[in-house]
Short mmCIF file of C-alpha atoms in Angstrom, two decimals:
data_model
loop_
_atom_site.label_atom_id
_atom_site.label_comp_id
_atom_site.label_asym_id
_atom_site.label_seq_id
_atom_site.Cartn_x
_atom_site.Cartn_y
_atom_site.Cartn_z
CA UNK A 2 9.78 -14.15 -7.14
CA UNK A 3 9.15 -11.45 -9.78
CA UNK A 4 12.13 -12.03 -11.59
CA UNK A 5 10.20 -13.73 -14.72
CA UNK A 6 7.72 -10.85 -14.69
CA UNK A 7 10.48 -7.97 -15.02
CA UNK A 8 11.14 -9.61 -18.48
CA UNK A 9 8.20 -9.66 -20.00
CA UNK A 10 8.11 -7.35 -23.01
CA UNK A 11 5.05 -5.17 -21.27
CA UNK A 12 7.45 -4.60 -18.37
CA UNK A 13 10.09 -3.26 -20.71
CA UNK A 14 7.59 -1.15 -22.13
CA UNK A 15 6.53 0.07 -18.98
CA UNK A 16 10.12 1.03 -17.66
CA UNK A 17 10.90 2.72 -20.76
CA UNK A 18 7.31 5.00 -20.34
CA UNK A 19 8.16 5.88 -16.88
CA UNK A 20 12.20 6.39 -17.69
CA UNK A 21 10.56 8.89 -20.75
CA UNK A 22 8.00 10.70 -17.66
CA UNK A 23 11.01 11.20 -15.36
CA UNK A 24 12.84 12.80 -18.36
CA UNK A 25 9.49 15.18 -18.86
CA UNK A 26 9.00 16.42 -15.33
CA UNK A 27 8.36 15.09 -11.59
CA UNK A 28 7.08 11.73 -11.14
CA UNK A 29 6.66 10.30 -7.91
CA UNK A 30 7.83 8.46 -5.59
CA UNK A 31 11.69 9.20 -6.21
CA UNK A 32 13.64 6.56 -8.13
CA UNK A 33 15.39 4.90 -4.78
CA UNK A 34 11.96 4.47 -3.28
CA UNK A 35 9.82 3.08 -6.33
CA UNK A 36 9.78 -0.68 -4.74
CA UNK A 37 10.33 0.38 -0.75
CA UNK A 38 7.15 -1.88 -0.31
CA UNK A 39 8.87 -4.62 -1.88
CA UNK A 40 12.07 -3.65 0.11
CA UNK A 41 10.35 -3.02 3.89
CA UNK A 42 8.42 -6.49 3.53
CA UNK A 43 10.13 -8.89 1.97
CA UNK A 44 7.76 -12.05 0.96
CA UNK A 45 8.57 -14.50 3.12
CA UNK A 46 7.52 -11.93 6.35
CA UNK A 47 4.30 -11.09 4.35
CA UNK A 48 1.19 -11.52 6.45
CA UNK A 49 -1.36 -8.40 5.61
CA UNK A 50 -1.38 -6.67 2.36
CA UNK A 51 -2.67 -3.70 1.96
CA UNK A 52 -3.99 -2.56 -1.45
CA UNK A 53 -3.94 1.32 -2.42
CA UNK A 54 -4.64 2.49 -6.50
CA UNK A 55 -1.71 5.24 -7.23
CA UNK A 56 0.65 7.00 -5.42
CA UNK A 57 0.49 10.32 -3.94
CA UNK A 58 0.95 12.84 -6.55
CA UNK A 59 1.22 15.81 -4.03
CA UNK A 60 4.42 17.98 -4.02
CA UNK A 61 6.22 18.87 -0.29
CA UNK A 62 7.42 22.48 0.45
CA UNK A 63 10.93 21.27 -0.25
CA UNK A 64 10.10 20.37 -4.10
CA UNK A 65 9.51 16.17 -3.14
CA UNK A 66 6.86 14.41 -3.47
CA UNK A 67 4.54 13.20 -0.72
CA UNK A 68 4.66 9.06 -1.87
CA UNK A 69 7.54 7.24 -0.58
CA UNK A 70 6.43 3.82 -1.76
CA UNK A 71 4.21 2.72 0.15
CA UNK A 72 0.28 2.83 -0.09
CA UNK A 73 -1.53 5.16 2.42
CA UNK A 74 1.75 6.36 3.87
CA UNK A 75 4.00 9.29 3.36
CA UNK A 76 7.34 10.57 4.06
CA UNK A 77 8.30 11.72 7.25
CA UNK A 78 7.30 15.94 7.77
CA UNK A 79 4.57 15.89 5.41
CA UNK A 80 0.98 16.84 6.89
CA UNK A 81 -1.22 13.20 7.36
CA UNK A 82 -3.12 13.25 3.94
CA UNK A 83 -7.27 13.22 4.68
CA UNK A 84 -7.45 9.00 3.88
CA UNK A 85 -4.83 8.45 6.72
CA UNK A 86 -6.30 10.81 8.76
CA UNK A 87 -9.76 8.80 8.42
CA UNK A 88 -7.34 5.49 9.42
CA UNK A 89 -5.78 6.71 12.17
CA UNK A 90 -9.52 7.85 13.66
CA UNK A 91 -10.94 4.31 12.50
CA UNK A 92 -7.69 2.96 14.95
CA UNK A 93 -8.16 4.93 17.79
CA UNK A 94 -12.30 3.24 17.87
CA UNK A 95 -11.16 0.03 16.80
CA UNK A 96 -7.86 -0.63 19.12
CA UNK A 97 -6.93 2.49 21.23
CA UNK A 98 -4.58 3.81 18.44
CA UNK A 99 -2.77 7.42 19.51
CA UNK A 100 -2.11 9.27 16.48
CA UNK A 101 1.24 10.20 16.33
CA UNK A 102 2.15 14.00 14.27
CA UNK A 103 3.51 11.96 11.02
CA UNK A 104 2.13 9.58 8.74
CA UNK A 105 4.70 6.91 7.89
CA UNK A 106 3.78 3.45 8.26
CA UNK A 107 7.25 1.92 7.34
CA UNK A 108 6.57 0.06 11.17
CA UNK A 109 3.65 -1.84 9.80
CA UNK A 110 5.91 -2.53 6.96
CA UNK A 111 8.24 -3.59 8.94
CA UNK A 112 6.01 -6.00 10.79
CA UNK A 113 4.88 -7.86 7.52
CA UNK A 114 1.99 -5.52 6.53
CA UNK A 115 3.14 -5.19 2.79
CA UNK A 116 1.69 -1.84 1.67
CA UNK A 117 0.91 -2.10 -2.12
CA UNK A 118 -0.59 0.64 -4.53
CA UNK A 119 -1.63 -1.15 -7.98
CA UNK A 120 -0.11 1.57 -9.88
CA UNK A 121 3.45 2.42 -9.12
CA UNK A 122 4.29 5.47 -9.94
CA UNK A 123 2.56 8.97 -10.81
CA UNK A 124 2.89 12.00 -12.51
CA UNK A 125 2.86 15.23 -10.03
CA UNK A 126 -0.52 16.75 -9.94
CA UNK A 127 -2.22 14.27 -12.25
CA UNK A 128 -3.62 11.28 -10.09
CA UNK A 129 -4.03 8.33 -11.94
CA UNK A 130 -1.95 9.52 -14.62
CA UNK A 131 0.27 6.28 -14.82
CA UNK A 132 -2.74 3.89 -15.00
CA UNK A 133 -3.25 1.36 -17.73
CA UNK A 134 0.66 1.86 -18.01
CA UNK A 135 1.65 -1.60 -17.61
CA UNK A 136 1.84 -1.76 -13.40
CA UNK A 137 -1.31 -3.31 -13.09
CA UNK A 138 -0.33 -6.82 -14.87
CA UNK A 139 2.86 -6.29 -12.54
CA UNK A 140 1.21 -5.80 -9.32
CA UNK A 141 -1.48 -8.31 -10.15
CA UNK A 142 1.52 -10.86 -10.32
CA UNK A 143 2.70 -9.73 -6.90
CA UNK A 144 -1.00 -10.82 -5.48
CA UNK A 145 -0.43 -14.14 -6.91
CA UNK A 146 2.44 -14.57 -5.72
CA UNK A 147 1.20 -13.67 -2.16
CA UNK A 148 -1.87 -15.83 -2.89
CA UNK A 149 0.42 -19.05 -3.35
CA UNK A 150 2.00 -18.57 0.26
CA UNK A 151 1.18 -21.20 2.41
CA UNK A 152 0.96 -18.96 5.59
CA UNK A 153 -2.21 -17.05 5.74
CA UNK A 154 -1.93 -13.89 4.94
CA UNK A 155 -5.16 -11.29 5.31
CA UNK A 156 -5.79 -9.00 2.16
CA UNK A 157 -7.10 -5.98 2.84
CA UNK A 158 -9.51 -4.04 -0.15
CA UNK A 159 -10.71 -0.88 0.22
CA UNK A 160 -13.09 0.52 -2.42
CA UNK A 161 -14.20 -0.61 -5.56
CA UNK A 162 -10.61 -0.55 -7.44
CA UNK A 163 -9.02 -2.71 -4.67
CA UNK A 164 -11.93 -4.84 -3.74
CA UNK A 165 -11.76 -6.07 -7.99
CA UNK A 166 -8.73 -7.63 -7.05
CA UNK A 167 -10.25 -9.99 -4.57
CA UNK A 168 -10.82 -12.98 -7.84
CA UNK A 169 -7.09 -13.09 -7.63
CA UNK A 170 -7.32 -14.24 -3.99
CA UNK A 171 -8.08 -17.87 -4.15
CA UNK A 172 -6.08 -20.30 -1.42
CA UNK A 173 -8.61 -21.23 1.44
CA UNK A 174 -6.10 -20.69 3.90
CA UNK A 175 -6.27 -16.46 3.15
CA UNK A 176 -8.52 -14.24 4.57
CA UNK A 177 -10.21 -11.11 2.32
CA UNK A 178 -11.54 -8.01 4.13
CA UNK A 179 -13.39 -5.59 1.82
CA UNK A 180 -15.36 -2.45 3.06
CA UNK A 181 -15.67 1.19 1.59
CA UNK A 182 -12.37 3.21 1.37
CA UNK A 183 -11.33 5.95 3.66
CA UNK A 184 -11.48 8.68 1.41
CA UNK A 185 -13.50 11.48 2.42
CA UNK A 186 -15.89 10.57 0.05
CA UNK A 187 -16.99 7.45 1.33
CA UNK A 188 -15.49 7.41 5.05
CA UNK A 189 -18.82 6.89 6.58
CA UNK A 190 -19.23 3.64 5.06
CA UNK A 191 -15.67 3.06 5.94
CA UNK A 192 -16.23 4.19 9.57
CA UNK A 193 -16.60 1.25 12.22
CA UNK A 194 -15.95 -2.02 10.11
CA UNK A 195 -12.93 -2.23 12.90
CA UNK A 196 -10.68 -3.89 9.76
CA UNK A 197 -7.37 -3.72 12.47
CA UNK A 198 -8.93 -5.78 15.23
CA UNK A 199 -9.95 -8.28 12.26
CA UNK A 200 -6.84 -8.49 10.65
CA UNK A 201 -5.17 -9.67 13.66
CA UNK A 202 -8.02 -11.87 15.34
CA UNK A 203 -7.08 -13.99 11.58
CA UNK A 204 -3.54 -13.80 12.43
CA UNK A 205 -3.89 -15.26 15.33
CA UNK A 206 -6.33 -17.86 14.62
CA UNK A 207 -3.93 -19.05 12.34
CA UNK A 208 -1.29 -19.21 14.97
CA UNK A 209 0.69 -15.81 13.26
CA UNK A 210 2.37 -12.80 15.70
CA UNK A 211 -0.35 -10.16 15.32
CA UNK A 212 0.58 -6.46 13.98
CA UNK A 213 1.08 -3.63 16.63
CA UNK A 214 -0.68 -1.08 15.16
CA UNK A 215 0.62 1.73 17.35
CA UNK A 216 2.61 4.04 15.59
CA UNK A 217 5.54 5.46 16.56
CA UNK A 218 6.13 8.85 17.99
CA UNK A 219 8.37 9.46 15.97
CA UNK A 220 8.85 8.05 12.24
CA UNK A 221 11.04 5.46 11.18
CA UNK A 222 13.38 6.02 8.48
CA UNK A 223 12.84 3.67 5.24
#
């Protein structure tokens, strides 16, 4: 699907900045799990995307990085980052969610929930750091792409930076949920627009399996 996009001269340019960053210091997520959203939900299974901005640029206590790929999420045995943790409590009001001790989502990916940041990859300690790089125009194709499906599939925009994407959203069939993001910084405007219960009453009005949101006790390996 993206094989035209990879290239384009920008997405040379791009590989070569982020080949140079590696060379410089830590950039995250790891090398092997740069496109595990791609990987965990391949396109024909998409049916909810997910939009995050950037990576996680924390580091773990064993020297990796927090990001394994996929927006919101992080590797198994690191602590639930604050946004997740505002998630997880939106879940438990909106469908009876428990909370498990970990915070990887690789079973929604696995269910068709493709879990998207716009920017790729990130320098350690310095969010946002990647931006303007070049993964933008690449992960703006990937929402067209999605958009020309002729499944629905429910896009899901929190904040201002995601909810800009939703001009790129333009087959009838789709569904667009937009609300504040779950950042601690705007979680009560986040808090109660029950976006899990909505995503799958579309789903299913369109006839689709809906997503099991429950988590499980114990994380799946990517």
């Amino acid at each position: 699907m993206l094989r035209g996009e990879t290239s384009k001269p920008y997405f040379r340019d791009l590989w070569a900045f982020v080949e140079r960053e590696r060379e410089a210091g830590p950039v995250y997520p790891a090398p092997e799990d740069l496109f595990s959203a791609l990987r965990l939900t391949p396109y024909a299974r998409v049916k909810v995307l997910i939009l995050g901005q950037d990576p996680y640029h924390g580091t773990t206590p064993d020297g990796r990085g927090q990001a394994h790929g996929l927006s919101f999420s992080v590797r198994p045995g690191v602590r639930v980052p604050p946004s997740l943790q505002n998630i997880y409590r939106e879940l438990q009001e909106d469908v009876g969610f428990k909370p498990p001790r970990h915070g990887s989502l690789v079973s929604w990916a696995r269910q068709g929930v493709l879990l998207l940041n716009a920017v790729l990859t990130v320098r350690q300690g310095e969010p946002n750091s990647h931006a303007g790089k070049g993964w933008e125009s690449f992960t703006d194709a990937i929402l067209r792409a999605v958009n020309e499906k002729p499944t629905r599939v429910v896009f899901v925009l929190w904040g201002a930076y995601a909810r800009k994407k939703a001009k790129l959203v333009t087959n009838p069939q789709h569904v667009v949920l937009e609300s504040a993001h779950p950042s601690p910084l705007s979680v009560a405007k986040f808090r109660g627009t029950r976006p899990f219960s909505r995503i799958n009453a579309a789903l299913e009005e369109a006839g689709e399996t809906p997503i099991d949101w429950q988590l499980p006790a114990e994380p799946e390996v990517a």
